[in-house]
Amino acid sequence: MFNWAVVFLIIAIIAGVLGFGGIAGTAVELAKIAFFIGLLLALVFWLSGRRGPPR
């Protein structure tokens, strides 16, 4: 999830520099959502004693 947050953040920065405000805003919101879902999953796995999802 954190990888997706970084990807969306980079997309938002590039779109913002190029002047695509709507796309940049959407990418920032998606980055926030991906970050907080990743944080929530990390907390759940930490509390349950697991190291992460099975690969």
Backbone atoms as SQL, in Angstrom:
CREATE TABLE atoms (id INTEGER PRIMARY KEY, chain TEXT, resi INTEGER, resn TEXT, atom TEXT, x REAL, y REAL, z REAL);
INSERT INTO atoms VALUES
  (1, 'A', 1, 'MET', 'N', 0.817, -1.195, 0.000),
  (2, 'A', 1, 'MET', 'CA', 0.000, 0.000, 0.000),
  (3, 'A', 1, 'MET', 'C', 0.863, 1.262, 0.000),
  (4, 'A', 2, 'PHE', 'N', 1.957, 1.189, 0.710),
  (5, 'A', 2, 'PHE', 'CA', 2.803, 2.379, 0.757),
  (6, 'A', 2, 'PHE', 'C', 3.419, 2.668, -0.611),
  (7, 'A', 3, 'ASN', 'N', 3.678, 1.603, -1.364),
  (8, 'A', 3, 'ASN', 'CA', 4.197, 1.805, -2.721),
  (9, 'A', 3, 'ASN', 'C', 3.191, 2.559, -3.574),
  (10, 'A', 4, 'TRP', 'N', 1.905, 2.178, -3.456),
  (11, 'A', 4, 'TRP', 'CA', 0.866, 2.871, -4.226),
  (12, 'A', 4, 'TRP', 'C', 0.742, 4.328, -3.783),
  (13, 'A', 5, 'ALA', 'N', 0.895, 4.590, -2.493),
  (14, 'A', 5, 'ALA', 'CA', 0.823, 5.964, -2.008),
  (15, 'A', 5, 'ALA', 'C', 1.935, 6.809, -2.627),
  (16, 'A', 6, 'VAL', 'N', 3.130, 6.250, -2.712),
  (17, 'A', 6, 'VAL', 'CA', 4.251, 6.977, -3.312),
  (18, 'A', 6, 'VAL', 'C', 4.015, 7.199, -4.799),
  (19, 'A', 7, 'VAL', 'N', 3.490, 6.192, -5.487),
  (20, 'A', 7, 'VAL', 'CA', 3.208, 6.325, -6.920),
  (21, 'A', 7, 'VAL', 'C', 2.193, 7.431, -7.169),
  (22, 'A', 8, 'PHE', 'N', 1.097, 7.431, -6.400),
  (23, 'A', 8, 'PHE', 'CA', 0.086, 8.470, -6.579),
  (24, 'A', 8, 'PHE', 'C', 0.625, 9.850, -6.213),
  (25, 'A', 9, 'LEU', 'N', 1.504, 9.918, -5.229),
  (26, 'A', 9, 'LEU', 'CA', 2.097, 11.197, -4.860),
  (27, 'A', 9, 'LEU', 'C', 2.982, 11.731, -5.980),
  (28, 'A', 10, 'ILE', 'N', 3.751, 10.863, -6.599),
  (29, 'A', 10, 'ILE', 'CA', 4.599, 11.282, -7.726),
  (30, 'A', 10, 'ILE', 'C', 3.740, 11.735, -8.898),
  (31, 'A', 11, 'ILE', 'N', 2.655, 11.000, -9.167),
  (32, 'A', 11, 'ILE', 'CA', 1.732, 11.405, -10.237),
  (33, 'A', 11, 'ILE', 'C', 1.144, 12.769, -9.932),
  (34, 'A', 12, 'ALA', 'N', 0.778, 13.012, -8.669),
  (35, 'A', 12, 'ALA', 'CA', 0.208, 14.301, -8.282),
  (36, 'A', 12, 'ALA', 'C', 1.210, 15.432, -8.468),
  (37, 'A', 13, 'ILE', 'N', 2.455, 15.194, -8.117),
  (38, 'A', 13, 'ILE', 'CA', 3.480, 16.235, -8.262),
  (39, 'A', 13, 'ILE', 'C', 3.698, 16.559, -9.733),
  (40, 'A', 14, 'ILE', 'N', 3.807, 15.520, -10.558),
  (41, 'A', 14, 'ILE', 'CA', 4.013, 15.751, -11.992),
  (42, 'A', 14, 'ILE', 'C', 2.806, 16.458, -12.603),
  (43, 'A', 15, 'ALA', 'N', 1.601, 16.025, -12.260),
  (44, 'A', 15, 'ALA', 'CA', 0.399, 16.654, -12.800),
  (45, 'A', 15, 'ALA', 'C', 0.286, 18.103, -12.329),
  (46, 'A', 16, 'GLY', 'N', 0.661, 18.369, -11.090),
  (47, 'A', 16, 'GLY', 'CA', 0.623, 19.737, -10.575),
  (48, 'A', 16, 'GLY', 'C', 1.594, 20.650, -11.295),
  (49, 'A', 17, 'VAL', 'N', 2.781, 20.142, -11.563),
  (50, 'A', 17, 'VAL', 'CA', 3.792, 20.933, -12.274),
  (51, 'A', 17, 'VAL', 'C', 3.327, 21.235, -13.697),
  (52, 'A', 18, 'LEU', 'N', 2.667, 20.267, -14.326),
  (53, 'A', 18, 'LEU', 'CA', 2.205, 20.447, -15.695),
  (54, 'A', 18, 'LEU', 'C', 0.893, 21.226, -15.790),
  (55, 'A', 19, 'GLY', 'N', 0.279, 21.524, -14.658),
  (56, 'A', 19, 'GLY', 'CA', -0.909, 22.355, -14.654),
  (57, 'A', 19, 'GLY', 'C', -2.233, 21.606, -14.683),
  (58, 'A', 20, 'PHE', 'N', -2.200, 20.311, -14.443),
  (59, 'A', 20, 'PHE', 'CA', -3.430, 19.526, -14.400),
  (60, 'A', 20, 'PHE', 'C', -3.917, 19.446, -12.960),
  (61, 'A', 21, 'GLY', 'N', -4.606, 20.479, -12.510),
  (62, 'A', 21, 'GLY', 'CA', -5.012, 20.576, -11.112),
  (63, 'A', 21, 'GLY', 'C', -5.984, 19.511, -10.678),
  (64, 'A', 22, 'GLY', 'N', -6.941, 19.175, -11.535),
  (65, 'A', 22, 'GLY', 'CA', -7.939, 18.170, -11.173),
  (66, 'A', 22, 'GLY', 'C', -7.325, 16.799, -10.988),
  (67, 'A', 23, 'ILE', 'N', -6.450, 16.434, -11.899),
  (68, 'A', 23, 'ILE', 'CA', -5.780, 15.135, -11.798),
  (69, 'A', 23, 'ILE', 'C', -4.861, 15.121, -10.582),
  (70, 'A', 24, 'ALA', 'N', -4.186, 16.227, -10.338),
  (71, 'A', 24, 'ALA', 'CA', -3.283, 16.303, -9.186),
  (72, 'A', 24, 'ALA', 'C', -4.061, 16.155, -7.882),
  (73, 'A', 25, 'GLY', 'N', -5.196, 16.819, -7.786),
  (74, 'A', 25, 'GLY', 'CA', -6.010, 16.719, -6.578),
  (75, 'A', 25, 'GLY', 'C', -6.518, 15.313, -6.342),
  (76, 'A', 26, 'THR', 'N', -6.955, 14.669, -7.413),
  (77, 'A', 26, 'THR', 'CA', -7.430, 13.289, -7.299),
  (78, 'A', 26, 'THR', 'C', -6.299, 12.356, -6.897),
  (79, 'A', 27, 'ALA', 'N', -5.128, 12.542, -7.485),
  (80, 'A', 27, 'ALA', 'CA', -3.986, 11.685, -7.152),
  (81, 'A', 27, 'ALA', 'C', -3.566, 11.877, -5.699),
  (82, 'A', 28, 'VAL', 'N', -3.639, 13.098, -5.200),
  (83, 'A', 28, 'VAL', 'CA', -3.295, 13.348, -3.799),
  (84, 'A', 28, 'VAL', 'C', -4.283, 12.636, -2.883),
  (85, 'A', 29, 'GLU', 'N', -5.565, 12.701, -3.208),
  (86, 'A', 29, 'GLU', 'CA', -6.567, 12.020, -2.383),
  (87, 'A', 29, 'GLU', 'C', -6.357, 10.509, -2.405),
  (88, 'A', 30, 'LEU', 'N', -6.057, 9.947, -3.576),
  (89, 'A', 30, 'LEU', 'CA', -5.787, 8.511, -3.669),
  (90, 'A', 30, 'LEU', 'C', -4.532, 8.141, -2.883),
  (91, 'A', 31, 'ALA', 'N', -3.523, 9.011, -2.907),
  (92, 'A', 31, 'ALA', 'CA', -2.305, 8.750, -2.134),
  (93, 'A', 31, 'ALA', 'C', -2.610, 8.737, -0.641),
  (94, 'A', 32, 'LYS', 'N', -3.437, 9.669, -0.197),
  (95, 'A', 32, 'LYS', 'CA', -3.813, 9.705, 1.222),
  (96, 'A', 32, 'LYS', 'C', -4.563, 8.442, 1.621),
  (97, 'A', 33, 'ILE', 'N', -5.515, 8.033, 0.789),
  (98, 'A', 33, 'ILE', 'CA', -6.302, 6.839, 1.089),
  (99, 'A', 33, 'ILE', 'C', -5.403, 5.613, 1.141),
  (100, 'A', 34, 'ALA', 'N', -4.525, 5.450, 0.158),
  (101, 'A', 34, 'ALA', 'CA', -3.622, 4.297, 0.128),
  (102, 'A', 34, 'ALA', 'C', -2.697, 4.308, 1.342),
  (103, 'A', 35, 'PHE', 'N', -2.215, 5.484, 1.728),
  (104, 'A', 35, 'PHE', 'CA', -1.326, 5.583, 2.890),
  (105, 'A', 35, 'PHE', 'C', -2.041, 5.157, 4.161),
  (106, 'A', 36, 'PHE', 'N', -3.255, 5.656, 4.373),
  (107, 'A', 36, 'PHE', 'CA', -3.956, 5.337, 5.611),
  (108, 'A', 36, 'PHE', 'C', -4.436, 3.889, 5.643),
  (109, 'A', 37, 'ILE', 'N', -4.786, 3.315, 4.498),
  (110, 'A', 37, 'ILE', 'CA', -5.123, 1.893, 4.469),
  (111, 'A', 37, 'ILE', 'C', -3.884, 1.067, 4.797),
  (112, 'A', 38, 'GLY', 'N', -2.739, 1.432, 4.233),
  (113, 'A', 38, 'GLY', 'CA', -1.493, 0.738, 4.547),
  (114, 'A', 38, 'GLY', 'C', -1.136, 0.854, 6.019),
  (115, 'A', 39, 'LEU', 'N', -1.334, 2.037, 6.575),
  (116, 'A', 39, 'LEU', 'CA', -1.067, 2.241, 7.999),
  (117, 'A', 39, 'LEU', 'C', -1.996, 1.394, 8.856),
  (118, 'A', 40, 'LEU', 'N', -3.268, 1.344, 8.490),
  (119, 'A', 40, 'LEU', 'CA', -4.242, 0.546, 9.232),
  (120, 'A', 40, 'LEU', 'C', -3.899, -0.939, 9.142),
  (121, 'A', 41, 'LEU', 'N', -3.540, -1.415, 7.946),
  (122, 'A', 41, 'LEU', 'CA', -3.161, -2.816, 7.799),
  (123, 'A', 41, 'LEU', 'C', -1.903, -3.140, 8.593),
  (124, 'A', 42, 'ALA', 'N', -0.931, -2.248, 8.584),
  (125, 'A', 42, 'ALA', 'CA', 0.292, -2.466, 9.363),
  (126, 'A', 42, 'ALA', 'C', -0.034, -2.575, 10.850),
  (127, 'A', 43, 'LEU', 'N', -0.937, -1.738, 11.324),
  (128, 'A', 43, 'LEU', 'CA', -1.335, -1.773, 12.733),
  (129, 'A', 43, 'LEU', 'C', -2.061, -3.070, 13.063),
  (130, 'A', 44, 'VAL', 'N', -2.964, -3.488, 12.197),
  (131, 'A', 44, 'VAL', 'CA', -3.699, -4.736, 12.421),
  (132, 'A', 44, 'VAL', 'C', -2.751, -5.923, 12.446),
  (133, 'A', 45, 'PHE', 'N', -1.812, -5.986, 11.483),
  (134, 'A', 45, 'PHE', 'CA', -0.865, -7.097, 11.454),
  (135, 'A', 45, 'PHE', 'C', 0.059, -7.053, 12.670),
  (136, 'A', 46, 'TRP', 'N', 0.424, -5.865, 13.094),
  (137, 'A', 46, 'TRP', 'CA', 1.296, -5.744, 14.264),
  (138, 'A', 46, 'TRP', 'C', 0.570, -6.230, 15.521),
  (139, 'A', 47, 'LEU', 'N', -0.694, -5.829, 15.664),
  (140, 'A', 47, 'LEU', 'CA', -1.450, -6.231, 16.845),
  (141, 'A', 47, 'LEU', 'C', -1.767, -7.716, 16.846),
  (142, 'A', 48, 'SER', 'N', -1.935, -8.311, 15.685),
  (143, 'A', 48, 'SER', 'CA', -2.263, -9.731, 15.612),
  (144, 'A', 48, 'SER', 'C', -1.006, -10.609, 15.649),
  (145, 'A', 49, 'GLY', 'N', 0.164, -10.008, 15.585),
  (146, 'A', 49, 'GLY', 'CA', 1.410, -10.755, 15.679),
  (147, 'A', 49, 'GLY', 'C', 1.882, -11.345, 14.369),
  (148, 'A', 50, 'ARG', 'N', 1.240, -10.977, 13.270),
  (149, 'A', 50, 'ARG', 'CA', 1.663, -11.478, 11.969),
  (150, 'A', 50, 'ARG', 'C', 2.658, -10.495, 11.350),
  (151, 'A', 51, 'ARG', 'N', 3.460, -11.020, 10.446),
  (152, 'A', 51, 'ARG', 'CA', 4.457, -10.169, 9.797),
  (153, 'A', 51, 'ARG', 'C', 3.908, -9.501, 8.566),
  (154, 'A', 52, 'GLY', 'N', 2.794, -9.928, 8.054),
  (155, 'A', 52, 'GLY', 'CA', 2.222, -9.331, 6.850),
  (156, 'A', 52, 'GLY', 'C', 1.348, -10.316, 6.118),
  (157, 'A', 53, 'PRO', 'N', 0.770, -9.867, 5.019),
  (158, 'A', 53, 'PRO', 'CA', -0.096, -10.773, 4.269),
  (159, 'A', 53, 'PRO', 'C', 0.738, -11.857, 3.593),
  (160, 'A', 54, 'PRO', 'N', 0.125, -13.013, 3.373),
  (161, 'A', 54, 'PRO', 'CA', 0.869, -14.086, 2.694),
  (162, 'A', 54, 'PRO', 'C', 1.182, -13.684, 1.253),
  (163, 'A', 55, 'ARG', 'N', 2.313, -14.134, 0.767),
  (164, 'A', 55, 'ARG', 'CA', 2.718, -13.759, -0.595),
  (165, 'A', 55, 'ARG', 'C', 2.433, -14.857, -1.561);
